[in-house]
Coordinates of C-alpha atoms and ligand atoms in Angstrom, one line a residue:
M21 CA 106.0 54.4 115.3
S22 CA 108.0 57.5 114.4
D23 CA 110.5 58.8 116.9
S24 CA 109.1 62.1 118.2
T25 CA 112.5 63.5 118.9
Q26 CA 113.3 63.3 115.2
P27 CA 112.0 65.8 112.6
D28 CA 109.9 64.5 109.7
V29 CA 111.6 67.0 107.5
D30 CA 114.3 69.6 107.9
V31 CA 112.2 72.6 106.9
V32 CA 108.5 73.4 106.7
V33 CA 107.7 76.4 104.4
V34 CA 104.3 78.1 104.4
G35 CA 103.3 79.7 101.1
A36 CA 104.1 79.0 97.5
G37 CA 104.4 82.5 96.1
F38 CA 107.7 83.7 94.8
A39 CA 109.3 83.4 98.2
G40 CA 108.2 79.9 99.0
M41 CA 109.0 78.7 95.5
Y42 CA 112.6 80.0 95.5
L43 CA 113.2 78.7 99.0
L44 CA 112.0 75.2 98.0
H45 CA 114.4 75.2 95.0
R46 CA 117.3 76.3 97.2
L47 CA 116.5 73.7 99.9
R48 CA 116.4 70.9 97.4
E49 CA 119.7 71.9 95.8
A50 CA 121.3 72.0 99.3
G51 CA 120.0 68.5 100.1
F52 CA 117.5 69.5 102.8
T53 CA 114.2 67.7 103.1
S54 CA 111.1 70.0 103.2
R55 CA 107.4 70.3 103.0
V56 CA 105.7 73.3 101.5
F57 CA 102.1 74.1 102.4
E58 CA 100.0 76.4 100.3
R59 CA 96.3 77.4 100.8
A60 CA 95.7 78.0 97.1
D61 CA 95.5 75.3 94.5
D62 CA 98.5 76.6 92.5
V63 CA 101.7 78.6 92.9
G64 CA 102.0 82.3 92.4
G65 CA 100.8 83.8 95.7
T66 CA 99.9 87.5 95.0
W67 CA 99.5 86.7 91.3
Y68 CA 97.3 83.8 92.0
W69 CA 94.9 85.7 94.2
N70 CA 94.8 89.3 92.7
R71 CA 93.1 88.6 89.4
Y72 CA 91.1 91.8 89.2
P73 CA 90.8 93.7 85.9
G74 CA 93.9 95.8 85.2
A75 CA 96.2 93.9 87.7
R76 CA 99.8 94.2 86.8
C77 CA 103.1 94.9 88.4
D78 CA 104.3 98.5 89.0
I79 CA 108.0 97.6 89.0
R80 CA 109.3 96.8 85.5
S81 CA 109.2 93.1 84.7
I82 CA 112.9 93.1 83.8
D83 CA 113.5 94.0 87.4
Y84 CA 110.5 92.3 89.0
S85 CA 111.7 88.7 88.1
Y86 CA 114.0 86.1 89.6
S87 CA 117.7 86.6 89.2
F88 CA 118.9 83.2 90.5
S89 CA 118.8 81.4 87.2
P90 CA 120.8 82.8 84.3
G91 CA 118.9 80.4 81.9
L92 CA 115.5 81.6 83.1
E93 CA 116.2 85.3 82.9
Q94 CA 117.7 84.9 79.5
E95 CA 114.9 82.7 78.0
W96 CA 111.8 84.3 79.5
E97 CA 110.4 87.1 77.4
W98 CA 108.2 89.7 79.1
S99 CA 105.7 91.1 76.5
E100 CA 105.3 94.5 78.2
K101 CA 107.2 96.8 80.5
F102 CA 104.8 96.1 83.3
A103 CA 103.5 92.6 82.8
T104 CA 99.8 91.7 83.5
Q105 CA 98.7 89.4 86.3
P106 CA 98.1 86.5 83.9
E107 CA 101.5 86.8 82.5
I108 CA 103.2 87.0 85.9
L109 CA 101.2 83.9 87.0
R110 CA 102.3 82.1 83.9
Y111 CA 105.9 83.0 84.8
A112 CA 105.4 81.5 88.3
Q113 CA 103.9 78.4 86.8
H114 CA 106.7 78.1 84.3
V115 CA 109.3 78.4 87.2
A116 CA 107.5 75.7 89.2
E117 CA 107.6 73.4 86.1
R118 CA 111.1 74.3 85.1
F119 CA 112.5 73.5 88.5
D120 CA 110.1 70.6 89.2
L121 CA 108.7 72.3 92.3
Y122 CA 105.1 71.1 92.1
R123 CA 105.8 67.6 93.5
D124 CA 106.9 69.0 96.9
I125 CA 104.0 71.4 97.4
D126 CA 100.8 70.5 99.3
F127 CA 98.1 72.7 97.8
E128 CA 94.8 73.6 99.3
T129 CA 96.4 73.1 102.7
S130 CA 96.6 75.9 105.3
V131 CA 98.9 75.9 108.2
D132 CA 96.8 76.7 111.2
K133 CA 99.1 76.2 114.1
A134 CA 102.8 75.9 114.9
V135 CA 104.2 74.9 118.3
Y136 CA 107.8 74.8 119.3
D137 CA 108.6 71.8 121.4
D138 CA 111.3 72.7 124.0
D139 CA 112.3 69.1 124.7
S140 CA 113.0 68.1 121.1
G141 CA 113.8 71.5 119.7
L142 CA 111.4 70.8 116.9
W143 CA 108.4 72.7 115.5
H144 CA 105.1 70.9 115.3
I145 CA 103.2 72.3 112.4
T146 CA 99.5 71.5 112.1
T147 CA 97.6 71.9 108.8
S148 CA 94.0 72.2 107.8
R149 CA 94.2 68.6 106.8
T150 CA 94.8 67.9 110.5
E151 CA 98.3 66.5 109.7
T152 CA 101.1 67.5 112.1
V153 CA 104.6 67.7 110.7
R154 CA 107.7 67.9 112.9
C155 CA 110.5 70.1 111.5
R156 CA 113.7 71.7 112.6
H157 CA 113.2 75.0 110.8
Y158 CA 109.9 76.8 110.1
V159 CA 109.7 79.5 107.5
M160 CA 106.8 81.8 106.9
A161 CA 106.8 82.7 103.2
T162 CA 103.2 83.8 103.7
G163 CA 103.5 87.2 102.0
C164 CA 103.1 90.8 103.2
L165 CA 99.9 91.4 101.2
S166 CA 98.1 88.2 101.3
T167 CA 95.5 88.8 104.1
S168 CA 92.7 90.8 102.4
K169 CA 90.7 93.2 104.4
L170 CA 87.0 94.2 104.1
P171 CA 85.7 97.4 105.5
E172 CA 84.2 97.1 109.0
L173 CA 80.7 98.3 108.1
P174 CA 77.3 97.2 109.4
G175 CA 75.3 95.2 106.9
H176 CA 78.2 93.2 105.6
G177 CA 76.9 90.2 103.6
S178 CA 73.4 91.7 103.2
F179 CA 74.0 92.9 99.6
T180 CA 72.1 90.5 97.4
G181 CA 74.2 91.1 94.3
P182 CA 77.8 89.9 93.8
T183 CA 80.6 91.4 95.8
Y184 CA 84.3 91.1 95.0
H185 CA 87.6 91.8 96.8
T186 CA 90.5 92.7 94.5
G187 CA 92.8 90.4 96.6
H188 CA 90.5 87.4 96.3
W189 CA 89.2 87.7 92.7
P190 CA 87.3 84.8 91.2
H191 CA 89.0 82.6 88.6
H192 CA 86.4 83.1 85.9
E193 CA 86.1 86.3 83.9
I194 CA 83.8 88.9 85.5
D195 CA 82.0 91.0 82.9
F196 CA 80.6 94.3 84.2
T197 CA 79.1 95.3 80.9
G198 CA 75.9 97.2 81.3
L199 CA 76.0 97.0 85.2
R200 CA 75.8 99.6 87.9
V201 CA 79.1 99.1 89.8
G202 CA 80.4 100.6 93.0
V203 CA 84.1 100.5 93.8
V204 CA 85.2 101.1 97.4
G205 CA 88.9 102.1 97.8
T206 CA 91.4 104.1 95.8
G207 CA 94.8 102.5 96.6
S208 CA 96.9 100.7 93.9
S209 CA 94.3 98.0 93.3
G210 CA 91.4 100.5 93.0
I211 CA 93.5 102.8 90.8
Q212 CA 94.4 99.9 88.4
S213 CA 91.0 98.4 88.2
I214 CA 88.8 101.5 88.0
P215 CA 89.7 102.5 84.4
V216 CA 89.0 98.9 83.2
I217 CA 85.8 98.5 85.1
A218 CA 84.7 102.0 83.8
S219 CA 85.2 100.7 80.2
Q220 CA 82.6 98.1 80.8
A221 CA 80.1 99.3 83.4
A222 CA 77.0 101.3 82.5
E223 CA 77.5 103.4 85.7
L224 CA 80.5 103.4 88.0
T225 CA 80.6 105.0 91.4
V226 CA 84.0 105.3 93.1
F227 CA 84.0 105.7 96.9
Q228 CA 87.2 107.5 97.9
R229 CA 88.3 108.0 101.5
T230 CA 91.8 109.2 100.8
P231 CA 93.0 110.3 97.4
N232 CA 96.3 108.9 96.3
F233 CA 99.3 110.1 94.3
S234 CA 99.5 108.1 91.1
M235 CA 102.1 108.2 88.4
P236 CA 101.5 107.3 84.8
A237 CA 102.8 103.8 83.8
H238 CA 103.4 104.7 80.1
N239 CA 103.2 101.0 79.7
G240 CA 103.8 99.3 76.3
S241 CA 105.9 96.6 74.8
N242 CA 109.5 96.4 75.7
D243 CA 112.0 98.1 73.4
P244 CA 113.9 95.0 71.9
D245 CA 117.2 96.9 71.9
E246 CA 116.9 97.9 75.6
L247 CA 115.9 94.3 76.5
A248 CA 118.9 92.9 74.6
A249 CA 121.2 95.4 76.4
V250 CA 119.9 94.4 79.8
K251 CA 120.1 90.7 79.0
A252 CA 123.7 91.1 77.8
E253 CA 124.7 92.4 81.2
Y254 CA 122.1 90.9 83.5
P255 CA 124.5 89.7 86.2
E256 CA 125.9 93.2 86.6
Y257 CA 122.5 94.7 86.3
R258 CA 121.1 92.5 89.1
Q259 CA 124.1 93.2 91.2
R260 CA 123.4 96.9 91.0
A261 CA 119.8 96.2 92.0
K262 CA 121.0 94.3 95.1
Y263 CA 122.9 97.3 96.4
S264 CA 120.5 100.0 95.4
A265 CA 118.0 101.8 97.6
V266 CA 114.9 100.0 96.5
G267 CA 116.0 97.0 94.5
V268 CA 116.1 98.6 91.1
P269 CA 119.4 99.8 89.5
A270 CA 119.4 103.6 89.6
D271 CA 121.9 106.3 90.3
P272 CA 120.8 107.9 93.5
P273 CA 119.9 111.6 93.2
T274 CA 122.4 113.9 94.7
R275 CA 120.6 117.3 94.9
S276 CA 117.9 118.7 97.1
A277 CA 114.7 119.8 95.6
L278 CA 115.4 123.1 97.2
D279 CA 118.8 123.5 95.5
V280 CA 117.2 124.5 92.2
D281 CA 114.7 127.1 91.2
E282 CA 111.1 126.4 90.5
E283 CA 111.5 126.4 86.7
E284 CA 114.3 123.9 86.7
R285 CA 112.6 121.8 89.4
N286 CA 109.4 121.5 87.3
Q287 CA 111.3 120.7 84.2
L288 CA 113.0 117.8 86.0
Y289 CA 109.6 116.7 87.4
E290 CA 108.1 116.9 84.0
A291 CA 110.8 114.8 82.5
G292 CA 110.2 112.3 85.3
W293 CA 106.5 112.3 84.7
Q294 CA 107.1 111.5 81.0
I295 CA 109.2 108.5 82.1
G296 CA 106.5 107.6 84.6
G297 CA 106.5 104.7 87.1
L298 CA 107.2 104.7 90.8
G299 CA 110.6 106.3 90.5
G300 CA 109.6 109.0 88.0
L301 CA 109.8 112.0 90.3
G302 CA 112.7 110.6 92.3
V303 CA 115.1 113.2 90.9
F304 CA 115.9 114.8 94.3
N305 CA 117.4 113.2 97.4
D306 CA 115.2 114.8 100.1
L307 CA 111.6 114.2 98.9
R308 CA 110.9 111.8 101.7
L309 CA 113.0 113.6 104.3
N310 CA 112.1 117.3 104.1
Q311 CA 108.5 118.6 104.1
Q312 CA 109.3 121.7 102.0
A313 CA 111.0 119.6 99.4
N314 CA 108.2 117.1 99.4
D315 CA 105.6 119.8 98.9
T316 CA 107.2 120.7 95.6
A317 CA 106.6 117.1 94.2
A318 CA 103.2 116.9 95.8
E319 CA 102.1 120.2 94.2
F320 CA 103.5 119.1 90.8
V321 CA 101.3 115.9 90.9
R322 CA 98.3 117.9 92.1
N323 CA 98.8 120.3 89.1
K324 CA 98.9 117.2 86.8
I325 CA 95.6 116.0 88.3
R326 CA 94.1 119.5 87.8
S327 CA 95.3 119.5 84.2
I328 CA 93.9 116.0 83.4
V329 CA 90.5 116.3 85.2
D330 CA 88.1 118.6 83.4
E331 CA 85.9 119.6 86.3
P332 CA 87.9 121.8 88.8
E333 CA 86.0 120.7 92.0
L334 CA 86.3 117.0 91.1
A335 CA 90.0 117.5 90.4
E336 CA 90.5 119.0 93.9
T337 CA 88.7 116.0 95.4
L338 CA 91.2 113.7 93.7
C339 CA 94.1 115.7 95.0
P340 CA 95.9 114.3 98.0
T341 CA 96.6 117.1 100.5
D342 CA 96.8 115.7 104.0
Y343 CA 100.0 113.5 103.8
P344 CA 103.4 113.9 102.1
Y345 CA 104.0 112.7 98.6
G346 CA 105.2 109.1 98.6
T347 CA 104.5 108.3 102.2
K348 CA 101.5 106.2 101.3
R349 CA 102.4 103.7 98.7
L350 CA 102.6 105.5 95.3
C351 CA 100.3 104.2 92.6
V352 CA 101.1 103.6 89.0
D353 CA 98.1 103.9 86.6
D354 CA 96.9 103.7 83.1
G355 CA 94.4 106.5 82.6
Y356 CA 93.1 106.7 86.2
Y357 CA 92.5 110.4 86.6
S358 CA 91.0 110.8 83.1
T359 CA 88.5 108.1 83.9
F360 CA 86.7 110.7 86.0
N361 CA 86.0 112.8 82.8
L362 CA 83.6 110.1 81.7
D363 CA 79.9 110.9 82.1
H364 CA 79.0 107.6 83.6
V365 CA 81.8 107.7 86.3
R366 CA 81.1 109.4 89.6
L367 CA 83.4 110.1 92.6
V368 CA 82.0 110.1 96.1
D369 CA 84.2 111.8 98.7
L370 CA 83.9 109.7 101.8
K371 CA 85.8 112.4 103.8
K372 CA 82.7 114.6 103.4
T373 CA 80.0 111.8 103.5
P374 CA 81.4 108.6 105.1
L375 CA 80.1 105.2 104.3
E376 CA 77.5 104.1 106.9
R377 CA 76.4 100.7 105.9
I378 CA 76.0 98.0 103.2
T379 CA 72.4 97.4 102.3
T380 CA 70.6 94.7 100.4
T381 CA 70.7 96.8 97.2
G382 CA 74.0 98.8 97.6
V383 CA 75.6 101.1 100.1
E384 CA 74.6 104.1 102.2
T385 CA 76.7 107.1 103.0
T386 CA 75.7 109.7 105.5
D387 CA 73.6 111.6 102.9
E388 CA 72.8 109.2 100.1
S389 CA 71.6 105.7 99.2
F390 CA 73.3 104.0 96.2
E391 CA 71.9 101.0 94.3
F392 CA 74.3 98.7 92.5
D393 CA 74.4 95.4 90.5
A394 CA 77.9 94.6 91.8
I395 CA 80.3 96.0 94.5
V396 CA 84.1 95.8 94.3
F397 CA 86.0 96.2 97.5
A398 CA 89.5 97.4 96.7
T399 CA 90.1 97.9 100.4
G400 CA 93.5 96.4 100.9
F401 CA 95.2 94.1 103.3
D402 CA 96.2 93.5 106.9
A403 CA 99.7 94.0 105.6
M404 CA 103.0 92.5 106.8
T405 CA 101.8 91.0 110.0
G406 CA 98.3 89.7 109.1
A407 CA 99.4 86.4 107.6
I408 CA 101.8 85.7 110.4
V409 CA 99.5 86.3 113.4
N410 CA 96.7 84.5 111.7
V411 CA 98.6 81.3 112.4
D412 CA 98.5 80.2 116.0
I413 CA 102.3 80.3 116.6
T414 CA 103.7 79.3 120.0
G415 CA 107.4 79.6 120.8
V416 CA 109.5 78.9 123.9
G417 CA 107.6 78.9 127.2
D418 CA 104.2 79.3 125.7
R419 CA 105.0 82.7 124.2
T420 CA 102.6 83.3 121.3
I421 CA 103.5 85.6 118.4
K422 CA 100.1 87.2 118.6
N423 CA 100.6 88.3 122.2
Y424 CA 104.3 89.1 121.7
W425 CA 103.4 91.4 118.8
E426 CA 100.5 93.0 120.6
D427 CA 102.2 96.4 120.6
G428 CA 103.7 96.0 117.2
P429 CA 106.0 93.4 115.6
K430 CA 109.3 92.7 117.2
T431 CA 112.0 91.1 115.0
Y432 CA 115.7 91.0 114.6
L433 CA 116.5 92.1 111.0
G434 CA 112.8 91.6 110.1
L435 CA 113.7 87.9 109.7
T436 CA 113.7 86.2 113.2
V437 CA 112.0 86.6 116.6
A438 CA 113.3 86.2 120.1
G439 CA 111.7 83.2 121.8
F440 CA 110.9 81.5 118.5
P441 CA 114.0 79.4 117.6
N442 CA 114.6 78.4 114.0
F443 CA 111.7 80.5 112.9
Y444 CA 112.0 82.9 109.9
A445 CA 109.7 85.3 108.2
I446 CA 110.6 86.2 104.6
T447 CA 110.3 89.9 104.0
G448 CA 109.0 90.2 107.5
P449 CA 108.3 93.5 109.4
G450 CA 111.5 95.3 110.1
S451 CA 113.0 94.5 106.7
P452 CA 112.9 96.6 103.5
S453 CA 110.2 94.3 102.1
V454 CA 107.3 96.3 100.7
L455 CA 109.5 99.4 100.2
S456 CA 111.5 97.5 97.6
N457 CA 111.4 95.5 94.5
M458 CA 110.1 92.5 96.4
M459 CA 111.9 90.0 94.1
V460 CA 115.3 91.4 95.3
S461 CA 114.2 91.3 98.9
I462 CA 112.8 87.8 98.7
E463 CA 115.9 86.4 97.1
Q464 CA 118.1 88.1 99.7
H465 CA 116.1 86.7 102.6
V466 CA 116.0 83.2 101.1
D467 CA 119.8 83.3 100.4
W468 CA 120.5 84.5 104.0
I469 CA 118.3 81.7 105.5
M470 CA 120.0 79.1 103.3
D471 CA 123.5 80.3 104.3
C472 CA 122.4 80.3 108.0
I473 CA 121.0 76.7 108.0
E474 CA 123.9 75.4 105.9
H475 CA 126.3 76.9 108.4
M476 CA 124.3 75.3 111.2
R477 CA 124.4 71.9 109.5
E478 CA 128.2 72.1 108.9
A479 CA 128.8 73.2 112.5
G480 CA 126.5 70.6 114.0
L481 CA 124.2 73.3 115.5
T482 CA 120.5 72.7 115.9
S483 CA 119.1 76.0 117.1
I484 CA 119.4 79.7 116.3
E485 CA 117.4 82.5 118.0
P486 CA 118.0 86.2 118.3
T487 CA 118.8 87.7 121.7
P488 CA 116.2 90.0 123.1
E489 CA 118.8 92.7 123.2
A490 CA 119.6 92.4 119.5
E491 CA 116.0 92.4 118.7
A492 CA 115.2 95.5 120.8
Q493 CA 118.2 97.3 119.3
W494 CA 117.0 96.5 115.8
G495 CA 113.5 97.6 116.6
E496 CA 114.9 100.9 117.9
H497 CA 117.0 101.3 114.7
V498 CA 114.0 100.7 112.5
V499 CA 111.9 103.4 114.3
A500 CA 114.8 105.8 114.4
V501 CA 115.4 105.6 110.7
A502 CA 111.7 106.0 110.0
D503 CA 111.6 109.0 112.3
L504 CA 114.2 110.7 110.1
T505 CA 111.7 110.5 107.2
L506 CA 108.2 111.8 106.5
Y507 CA 106.7 108.3 106.5
P508 CA 105.2 108.4 110.0
K509 CA 103.1 111.5 109.0
A510 CA 100.8 109.4 106.8
N511 CA 98.0 107.1 107.9
S512 CA 99.2 104.3 105.7
W513 CA 99.3 100.6 105.8
Y514 CA 103.1 101.0 106.2
M515 CA 102.2 102.3 109.7
G516 CA 99.5 99.7 110.3
A517 CA 97.0 102.6 110.2
N518 CA 94.5 100.8 107.9
V519 CA 93.4 98.2 110.3
K520 CA 91.3 99.0 113.3
G521 CA 93.1 98.4 116.5
K522 CA 96.5 97.6 114.9
P523 CA 99.3 99.3 116.7
R524 CA 100.6 102.4 114.8
V525 CA 104.2 101.6 114.2
I526 CA 106.4 101.6 111.1
L527 CA 106.4 98.1 109.6
P528 CA 109.1 98.1 106.8
Y529 CA 112.7 99.1 107.3
I530 CA 113.4 102.4 105.4
G531 CA 117.2 102.1 105.5
G532 CA 117.4 100.9 101.9
V533 CA 117.9 97.5 100.3
G534 CA 121.7 97.7 99.8
E535 CA 122.4 99.0 103.3
Y536 CA 120.2 96.4 104.8
R537 CA 121.9 93.6 102.8
R538 CA 125.3 94.8 104.1
I539 CA 124.0 94.7 107.7
C540 CA 122.6 91.1 107.2
D541 CA 125.8 90.0 105.6
E542 CA 127.9 91.4 108.4
V543 CA 125.8 89.6 111.0
A544 CA 126.4 86.3 109.2
V545 CA 130.2 86.9 108.6
S546 CA 130.7 87.8 112.3
G547 CA 129.4 84.4 113.3
Y548 CA 125.7 85.5 113.6
S549 CA 126.1 88.3 116.0
G550 CA 123.0 89.0 117.9
F551 CA 122.0 85.4 117.8
I552 CA 122.3 82.5 120.2
L553 CA 123.4 79.4 118.4
S554 CA 123.4 76.0 120.1
Ligands
FAD5 P1 102.7 85.9 98.4 O1 102.8 86.1 96.9 O2 101.7 86.8 99.1 O3 102.5 84.4 98.7 C1 102.2 84.0 100.0 C2 101.4 82.7 99.9 O4 101.3 82.2 101.2 C3 100.0 82.9 99.3 O5 99.9 82.1 98.2 C4 99.1 82.5 100.4 O6 98.0 81.7 99.9 C5 100.0 81.6 101.2 N1 99.6 81.5 102.6 C6 99.5 82.6 103.5 N2 99.2 82.1 104.7 C7 99.1 80.8 104.6 C8 98.8 79.7 105.6 N3 98.6 80.0 106.9 N4 98.8 78.4 105.1 C9 99.1 78.1 103.8 N5 99.3 79.1 102.9 C10 99.4 80.4 103.3 N6 105.7 93.9 94.7 C11 106.7 94.4 93.9 O7 107.9 94.4 94.2 N7 106.4 94.9 92.6 C12 105.1 94.9 92.2 O8 104.8 95.4 91.1 C13 104.1 94.4 93.0 N8 102.8 94.4 92.7 C14 101.8 93.9 93.5 C15 100.5 93.9 93.1 C16 99.5 93.5 93.9 C17 98.1 93.4 93.4 C18 99.8 93.1 95.2 C19 98.7 92.6 96.2 C20 101.1 93.0 95.7 C21 102.1 93.4 94.8 N9 103.5 93.4 95.1 C22 104.4 93.9 94.3 C23 103.9 92.7 96.4 C24 103.9 91.2 96.2 O9 103.1 90.7 97.2 C25 105.3 90.6 96.2 O10 106.0 91.2 95.2 C26 105.4 89.1 96.1 O11 104.6 88.6 95.1 C27 105.2 88.4 97.4 O12 105.6 87.1 97.2 P2 105.6 86.1 98.5 O13 105.9 84.8 98.1 O14 106.4 86.7 99.6 O15 104.1 86.3 99.1
NAP6 P1 95.4 99.9 99.9 O1 96.5 100.6 99.3 O2 95.4 99.7 101.4 O3 94.1 100.7 99.5 C1 92.9 100.4 100.1 C2 91.9 101.5 99.8 O4 90.6 101.2 100.4 C3 92.3 102.9 100.3 O5 91.9 103.8 99.4 C4 91.5 102.9 101.6 O6 91.3 104.3 102.1 C5 90.2 102.3 101.2 N1 89.5 101.8 102.3 C6 89.8 100.8 103.2 N2 88.9 100.6 104.1 C7 87.9 101.5 103.8 C8 86.6 101.8 104.4 N3 86.2 101.1 105.5 N4 85.9 102.7 103.8 C9 86.3 103.4 102.7 N5 87.5 103.2 102.1 C10 88.3 102.2 102.7 O7 95.2 98.5 99.2 P2 95.5 98.1 97.7 O8 95.0 99.1 96.8 O9 95.0 96.7 97.6 O10 97.1 98.0 97.6 C11 97.9 97.4 98.7 C12 99.3 97.3 98.2 O11 99.5 96.2 97.3 C13 99.8 98.5 97.4 O12 100.1 99.6 98.3 C14 101.0 97.9 96.7 O13 102.1 97.7 97.6 C15 100.4 96.6 96.3 N6 99.7 96.7 95.0 C16 100.5 96.9 94.0 C17 99.9 97.1 92.7 C18 100.7 97.4 91.5 O14 100.5 98.4 90.9 N7 101.6 96.6 91.1 C19 98.5 96.9 92.6 C20 97.8 96.6 93.7 C21 98.4 96.5 94.9 P3 92.3 104.9 103.1 O15 93.5 105.2 102.3 O16 91.6 106.1 103.6 O17 92.6 103.9 104.2

């Protein structure tokens, strides 16, 4: 019989997306034993689940890729600036094979429950295969955008045709040719998939509740000279990314949008629009801080929409007006706005006529009934906290994470939680996470966790837990930084506003990737200040 005071493994990792995969690799190299549990039947996480037409990254692939292996980054060839979902999934599979990760991952296995045992100081992790594993450290690499969300509408499940959620797309090809299709949602997933679905469908109806700001991707194959130049200096390039604002090397803008006259401002925006991508209009330093500055960028994009969309009233419906530019996640598209010039594509403004119910044949708004052959829900995720609270996690003294986070997530550094010793959340709430190139943030968290548990091993320590004071101070700092910006003005998923009943608090840390890294490093160098180690 096994000794219940001893762990089965040093570390249990939940999730085999980019975070779980890199963590497994580092754990093995450092000589820790581990088990990785993954609900899917393969690696890739986001890129395993989100197989909708048009899915691709919106951060350039030379940036949105692992930096930990010089061999990998030199040998892997991205075929486009923004790689498609199948290519990114192939990359994840290649990494799993290259570093021999598959053999330590239990696929088709969900973690349902995790209980901290005060007596042994071990976590007891229960899986959907009803196995319980004891471990010293428990890491949630469960992803910020992995819990998909359907609209809370009467009649769900009554539609007799096929329905799809972009975050849970089938593995076989879906052909919409000749069909009447309805798409609900115009966030990044809707905006990427709508032009592709429109190219197949006989009729496409898009249901928009809130219009989004979207930048052109100007995608295409990578310039071989640029690629060679980046590869020649990849270590320095990655270093710059690590200390940047959002995890992509860029010189920060130094001027206010209000320091220049309208003509110069619009010339700079135009040049940025021609470059495209998320950072295209990031030519001024106060767009997310000052409403007046922000209005200039917002109006520039609205004018672009007006110039692309033929019908003026339709163009106005597509123009975002009730939140500042960039405070809902910006989108990056390939022909989104021009899709609405097609005769067989229709936009329904749900602000005027809200969705009322799903019916057996389609959907109903307050003033019309629509019949479809297929419905696509591009309705997003219970972001950042969903995958964590979905597991029944109990820490010291029967404290559950679900109850503890009832009024919003509480973390120290977005990584750890008071009352939950040896528990870590990769890219958790309170870290830069979704406001960054996630690859940079994932690697940073994994490296920090590895340094921490190696330090504990060397020092003969078995437990680390943040103090409630450090956690509270960090929470206040996260909110204070957000309050300096315009982000709280938007009803975004960054604020938890997309899920009914979810507390409205800022979820990611807006202080910047480089600044955040310095803080985390200082905490470690100072002997893990803010933590109780025993
Ligand atoms: P995930 O990739 O989400 O992996 C988490 C894994 O955990 C999943 O496979 C899930 O099945 C598993 N899991 C969750 N709960 C459990 C459980 N209880 N038991 C077992 N397994 C569980 N970020 C960028 O920086 N740039 C981009 O261009 C970009 N594009 C994106 C496009 C889409 C469509 C989406 C949805 C997100 C995008 N993101 C992007 C964010 C993306 O989620 C991250 O970049 C990154 O892939 C997250 O990796 P991860 O390993 O942390 O989480
Ligand atoms: P999202 O941004 O949350 O968008 C969901 C859309 O569905 C919104 O337009 C929302 O409207 C609408 N919606 C939700 N519930 C609704 C309801 N009951 N009735 C009507 N409309 C409803 O989700 P997402 O598009 O899946 O993107 C999530 C995040 O994943 C992105 O922000 C990004 O970080 C990442 N992502 C990235 C890419 C990429 O380009 N690489 C692609 C996809 C996703 P409201 O705005 O009014 O709530």
